[in-house]
Coordinates of N, CA, C and O in Angstrom, one line a residue:
M1 N 93.6 94.5 90.6 CA 93.0 94.2 91.9 C 94.1 94.3 93.0 O 93.8 94.9 94.0
M2 N 95.2 93.7 92.8 CA 96.3 93.7 93.7 C 96.9 95.1 93.9 O 97.1 95.6 95.0
R3 N 97.0 95.9 92.8 CA 97.5 97.2 92.9 C 96.6 98.1 93.7 O 97.0 99.0 94.4
T4 N 95.3 97.9 93.5 CA 94.3 98.7 94.2 C 94.4 98.5 95.7 O 94.3 99.4 96.5
A5 N 94.6 97.2 96.1 CA 94.6 96.9 97.5 C 95.9 97.5 98.1 O 95.9 98.0 99.2
I6 N 97.0 97.4 97.4 CA 98.2 98.0 97.9 C 98.1 99.5 98.0 O 98.5 100.1 99.0
A7 N 97.5 100.2 97.0 CA 97.3 101.6 97.0 C 96.4 102.0 98.2 O 96.7 103.0 98.9
L8 N 95.3 101.3 98.4 CA 94.5 101.6 99.6 C 95.2 101.4 100.9 O 95.0 102.2 101.8
A9 N 96.0 100.3 101.0 CA 96.7 100.1 102.2 C 97.7 101.2 102.5 O 97.9 101.7 103.6
A10 N 98.4 101.7 101.4 CA 99.4 102.8 101.5 C 98.7 104.1 102.0 O 99.2 104.8 102.8
L11 N 97.5 104.3 101.4 CA 96.8 105.5 101.8 C 96.3 105.5 103.2 O 96.3 106.5 103.9
A12 N 95.9 104.3 103.7 CA 95.4 104.1 105.0 C 96.6 104.4 106.0 O 96.4 105.0 107.0
M13 N 97.8 103.9 105.7 CA 98.9 104.1 106.5 C 99.3 105.6 106.5 O 99.7 106.1 107.6
L14 N 99.2 106.2 105.4 CA 99.6 107.6 105.3 C 98.6 108.5 106.1 O 99.0 109.4 106.8
A15 N 97.3 108.1 106.1 CA 96.3 108.8 106.8 C 96.5 108.7 108.3 O 96.3 109.6 109.1
A16 N 97.1 107.6 108.8 CA 97.3 107.3 110.2 C 98.5 108.2 110.7 O 98.5 108.4 111.9
C17 N 99.4 108.6 109.8 CA 100.5 109.4 110.3 C 100.1 110.8 110.8 O 100.8 111.3 111.6
G18 N 99.0 111.3 110.3 CA 98.6 112.6 110.7 C 97.7 112.7 111.9 O 97.2 113.7 112.3
Q19 N 97.5 111.5 112.5 CA 96.6 111.4 113.6 C 97.2 112.1 114.8 O 98.4 111.9 115.1
K20 N 96.5 113.0 115.5 CA 97.0 113.7 116.7 C 96.1 113.3 117.9 O 94.9 113.3 117.8
A21 N 96.8 113.1 119.0 CA 96.1 112.7 120.2 C 97.0 113.2 121.4 O 98.2 113.4 121.2
A22 N 96.4 113.2 122.6 CA 97.2 113.6 123.7 C 98.2 112.5 124.0 O 98.0 111.3 123.8
L23 N 99.4 113.0 124.4 CA 100.5 112.0 124.7 C 100.2 111.3 126.0 O 99.9 112.0 127.0
E24 N 100.4 110.0 126.1 CA 100.2 109.3 127.3 C 101.4 108.3 127.3 O 101.9 107.8 126.3
P25 N 101.8 107.9 128.5 CA 102.9 106.9 128.6 C 102.4 105.6 128.1 O 101.2 105.3 128.2
V26 N 103.2 104.7 127.6 CA 102.9 103.4 127.2 C 102.3 102.6 128.4 O 102.8 102.8 129.5
A27 N 101.4 101.7 128.1 CA 100.8 100.9 129.2 C 101.9 100.2 130.0 O 102.8 99.6 129.4
G28 N 101.8 100.3 131.3 CA 102.8 99.7 132.1 C 104.0 100.6 132.5 O 104.8 100.2 133.3
N29 N 104.1 101.7 131.9 CA 105.2 102.7 132.1 C 104.6 103.9 132.7 O 103.4 104.2 132.7
S30 N 105.4 104.7 133.3 CA 105.0 106.0 133.9 C 105.9 107.1 133.4 O 106.9 106.8 132.8
L31 N 105.5 108.3 133.7 CA 106.4 109.5 133.3 C 107.7 109.4 134.2 O 107.7 108.8 135.2
P32 N 108.7 110.1 133.7 CA 110.0 110.1 134.6 C 109.7 110.8 135.9 O 108.7 111.5 136.1
P33 N 110.5 110.5 136.9 CA 110.3 111.1 138.2 C 110.4 112.6 138.1 O 111.0 113.2 137.3
A34 N 109.7 113.3 139.1 CA 109.7 114.7 139.1 C 111.1 115.2 139.4 O 111.9 114.6 140.1
P35 N 111.5 116.4 138.9 CA 112.8 116.9 139.1 C 113.0 117.2 140.6 O 112.0 117.4 141.4
Y36 N 114.2 117.1 141.1 CA 114.5 117.3 142.5 C 114.1 118.7 142.9 O 114.4 119.7 142.3
G37 N 113.3 118.8 144.0 CA 112.8 120.1 144.5 C 111.5 120.5 143.9 O 110.9 121.5 144.3
A38 N 111.0 119.8 142.8 CA 109.7 120.2 142.2 C 108.6 119.7 143.1 O 108.6 118.6 143.7
E39 N 107.5 120.5 143.2 CA 106.4 120.2 144.1 C 105.4 119.3 143.3 O 104.7 118.6 143.9
V40 N 105.3 119.5 142.0 CA 104.3 118.7 141.2 C 105.0 118.0 140.1 O 106.1 118.4 139.6
Q41 N 104.5 116.9 139.6 CA 105.0 116.1 138.5 C 104.6 116.9 137.2 O 103.5 117.2 137.0
P42 N 105.6 117.2 136.3 CA 105.3 117.8 135.1 C 104.5 116.9 134.2 O 104.7 115.7 134.2
T43 N 103.6 117.5 133.4 CA 102.9 116.7 132.4 C 103.7 116.3 131.2 O 104.8 116.9 131.0
A44 N 103.2 115.5 130.3 CA 104.0 115.1 129.1 C 104.2 116.4 128.2 O 105.3 116.5 127.7
D45 N 103.2 117.2 128.1 CA 103.4 118.4 127.3 C 104.4 119.4 127.9 O 105.2 120.0 127.2
E46 N 104.5 119.5 129.2 CA 105.4 120.3 129.9 C 106.8 119.8 129.7 O 107.8 120.5 129.6
L47 N 107.0 118.4 129.7 CA 108.3 117.8 129.5 C 108.8 118.0 128.1 O 110.0 118.1 127.8
L48 N 107.9 118.1 127.1 CA 108.3 118.3 125.7 C 108.5 119.7 125.3 O 109.1 120.0 124.3
A49 N 108.1 120.7 126.1 CA 108.3 122.1 125.8 C 109.8 122.5 125.9 O 110.5 122.1 126.8
L50 N 110.3 123.2 124.9 CA 111.7 123.6 124.8 C 111.8 124.9 125.6 O 111.0 125.8 125.5
D51 N 112.9 124.9 126.4 CA 113.2 126.2 127.1 C 113.9 127.1 126.1 O 114.3 126.7 125.0
P52 N 113.9 128.4 126.3 CA 114.4 129.4 125.4 C 115.9 129.2 125.0 O 116.2 129.5 123.9
E53 N 116.7 128.6 125.8 CA 118.1 128.3 125.4 C 118.2 127.2 124.4 O 119.1 127.2 123.6
A54 N 117.2 126.3 124.4 CA 117.2 125.2 123.4 C 116.7 125.6 122.1 O 117.1 125.1 121.0
A55 N 115.8 126.6 122.0 CA 115.2 127.1 120.8 C 115.1 128.6 120.9 O 114.0 129.1 121.1
P56 N 116.2 129.3 120.7 CA 116.1 130.8 120.8 C 115.3 131.4 119.7 O 115.1 130.8 118.6
D57 N 114.7 132.6 120.0 CA 114.0 133.3 119.0 C 114.9 133.8 117.9 O 116.1 134.1 118.2
R58 N 114.5 133.8 116.7 CA 115.3 134.3 115.6 C 115.3 135.8 115.6 O 114.2 136.5 115.9
S59 N 116.4 136.4 115.2 CA 116.4 137.9 115.0 C 116.0 138.2 113.6 O 116.5 137.6 112.7
V60 N 115.0 139.0 113.5 CA 114.5 139.3 112.1 C 115.0 140.6 111.6 O 114.6 141.1 110.6
E61 N 116.0 141.2 112.4 CA 116.6 142.5 111.9 C 117.4 142.2 110.7 O 118.4 141.5 110.7
L62 N 117.1 142.9 109.6 CA 117.9 142.7 108.4 C 118.6 144.0 108.1 O 118.1 145.1 108.4
R63 N 119.7 143.9 107.5 CA 120.4 145.2 107.1 C 119.9 145.6 105.8 O 119.7 144.9 104.9
T64 N 119.5 146.9 105.7 CA 118.9 147.4 104.5 C 119.9 148.1 103.6 O 119.6 148.4 102.5
R65 N 121.1 148.4 104.1 CA 122.1 149.0 103.3 C 123.5 148.6 103.8 O 123.7 148.1 104.9
S66 N 124.5 148.8 103.0 CA 125.9 148.4 103.4 C 126.4 149.4 104.4 O 126.1 150.6 104.3
E67 N 127.2 149.0 105.3 CA 127.8 149.8 106.3 C 129.3 149.5 106.4 O 129.7 148.4 106.3
E68 N 130.0 150.6 106.7 CA 131.5 150.4 106.9 C 131.7 149.7 108.2 O 131.1 150.0 109.2
R69 N 132.6 148.7 108.2 CA 133.0 148.1 109.4 C 133.9 148.9 110.2 O 134.8 149.6 109.7
E70 N 133.7 148.8 111.5 CA 134.6 149.6 112.4 C 136.0 148.9 112.5 O 136.1 147.7 112.2
D71 N 137.0 149.6 112.8 CA 138.4 149.0 112.8 C 138.4 148.0 114.0 O 138.0 148.3 115.1
D72 N 138.9 146.8 113.7 CA 139.0 145.7 114.7 C 140.5 145.6 115.1 O 141.3 145.2 114.3
P73 N 140.8 145.9 116.3 CA 142.2 145.8 116.7 C 142.7 144.4 116.8 O 143.9 144.1 116.8
F74 N 141.8 143.4 116.8 CA 142.2 142.0 116.9 C 142.3 141.3 115.5 O 142.7 140.2 115.4
D75 N 142.0 142.0 114.5 CA 142.1 141.5 113.1 C 143.5 141.6 112.6 O 143.9 142.6 111.9
L76 N 144.4 140.7 113.0 CA 145.8 140.8 112.7 C 146.2 139.8 111.6 O 145.5 138.7 111.6
P77 N 147.2 140.0 110.8 CA 147.6 139.0 109.8 C 148.2 137.9 110.5 O 148.8 138.0 111.6
P78 N 148.2 136.7 109.9 CA 148.9 135.5 110.5 C 150.4 135.7 110.6 O 151.0 136.4 109.8
E79 N 151.0 135.1 111.6 CA 152.4 135.2 111.8 C 153.2 134.2 111.1 O 152.8 133.1 110.9

């Protein structure tokens, strides 16, 4: 009986983890102030969006065959 109750409670908590809803500020709080010079306040989704510098696109170009390296004039032995 006790194991069943614990298992059901664990499943209920696990099911709550996948819940998706629109992001809203906690009651009594507001979004951060608008950036200097901005005409409109960004929404929560706009504030969470990453700019391209923070999450660059991956290069999917793969080398299909070995290639000789060009001579590197800066590849010097240690002194």
